[in-house]
Amino acid sequence: MIAIQTKYIGATNIKGSRIKAWTDNGHSVSIPYTHEYSHEWCYFQAVKALVQKYDLEWDLSDMR
């Protein structure tokens, strides 16, 4: 099993708020936080972006 961690990063004077997703093996991605959608949806989008960015063949259907 691979653990994917996510974290909310608040807005600064330069960048808006975003979600960061990363793994222990060094993969990471940050995406803008979309306030129109639910909290869970935003985090799931970050995980999907991580999988897509590194072309990982992970099954996300059983994600918790």
C-alpha positions as a Markdown table, in Angstrom:
| # | Residue | x | y | z |
|---|---|---|---|---|
| 1 | Met | 0.0 | 0.0 | 0.0 |
| 2 | Ile | 1.2 | 3.5 | -0.9 |
| 3 | Ala | 0.3 | 6.4 | 1.4 |
| 4 | Ile | -0.5 | 9.7 | -0.3 |
| 5 | Gln | -0.6 | 12.6 | 2.1 |
| 6 | Thr | -2.4 | 15.9 | 1.4 |
| 7 | Lys | -2.3 | 19.3 | 3.0 |
| 8 | Tyr | -4.1 | 22.6 | 2.6 |
| 9 | Ile | -1.8 | 25.6 | 2.0 |
| 10 | Gly | -3.3 | 28.9 | 2.7 |
| 11 | Ala | -3.2 | 31.9 | 0.4 |
| 12 | Thr | -0.3 | 34.4 | 0.4 |
| 13 | Asn | 0.2 | 37.8 | -1.1 |
| 14 | Ile | 1.5 | 36.1 | -4.3 |
| 15 | Lys | -0.4 | 32.7 | -4.6 |
| 16 | Gly | -3.9 | 31.7 | -3.9 |
| 17 | Ser | -4.8 | 28.8 | -1.5 |
| 18 | Arg | -3.9 | 25.4 | -2.8 |
| 19 | Ile | -3.7 | 21.7 | -2.0 |
| 20 | Lys | -0.5 | 19.7 | -2.0 |
| 21 | Ala | -0.4 | 16.0 | -2.4 |
| 22 | Trp | 2.8 | 13.9 | -1.9 |
| 23 | Thr | 4.2 | 10.5 | -1.3 |
| 24 | Asp | 7.2 | 9.2 | 0.6 |
| 25 | Asn | 9.1 | 8.4 | -2.6 |
| 26 | Gly | 9.4 | 12.0 | -3.6 |
| 27 | His | 6.4 | 12.6 | -5.9 |
| 28 | Ser | 4.5 | 15.8 | -5.2 |
| 29 | Val | 2.1 | 18.2 | -6.8 |
| 30 | Ser | 0.2 | 21.3 | -5.8 |
| 31 | Ile | -3.1 | 22.4 | -7.4 |
| 32 | Pro | -5.3 | 25.5 | -6.8 |
| 33 | Tyr | -8.0 | 25.1 | -4.1 |
| 34 | Thr | -11.4 | 25.3 | -5.8 |
| 35 | His | -13.8 | 26.9 | -3.3 |
| 36 | Glu | -16.9 | 26.1 | -5.4 |
| 37 | Tyr | -16.6 | 22.4 | -4.6 |
| 38 | Ser | -16.5 | 20.4 | -1.4 |
| 39 | His | -13.4 | 19.9 | 0.8 |
| 40 | Glu | -13.2 | 16.2 | -0.1 |
| 41 | Trp | -13.5 | 16.9 | -3.9 |
| 42 | Cys | -10.5 | 19.3 | -3.8 |
| 43 | Tyr | -8.3 | 16.8 | -2.0 |
| 44 | Phe | -9.3 | 14.0 | -4.4 |
| 45 | Gln | -8.4 | 16.2 | -7.4 |
| 46 | Ala | -5.0 | 16.8 | -5.9 |
| 47 | Val | -4.5 | 13.0 | -5.6 |
| 48 | Lys | -5.7 | 12.5 | -9.2 |
| 49 | Ala | -3.3 | 15.2 | -10.4 |
| 50 | Leu | -0.4 | 13.5 | -8.6 |
| 51 | Val | -1.2 | 10.2 | -10.3 |
| 52 | Gln | -1.5 | 11.8 | -13.6 |
| 53 | Lys | 1.6 | 13.9 | -13.4 |
| 54 | Tyr | 3.9 | 11.0 | -12.7 |
| 55 | Asp | 1.9 | 8.5 | -14.9 |
| 56 | Leu | 1.4 | 6.2 | -12.0 |
| 57 | Glu | -0.7 | 3.1 | -12.5 |
| 58 | Trp | -2.6 | 3.2 | -9.2 |
| 59 | Asp | -6.2 | 2.2 | -8.7 |
| 60 | Leu | -7.9 | 5.1 | -6.9 |
| 61 | Ser | -11.3 | 3.4 | -6.7 |
| 62 | Asp | -10.6 | 2.2 | -3.2 |
| 63 | Met | -9.1 | 5.4 | -1.9 |
| 64 | Arg | -10.0 | 6.4 | 1.7 |
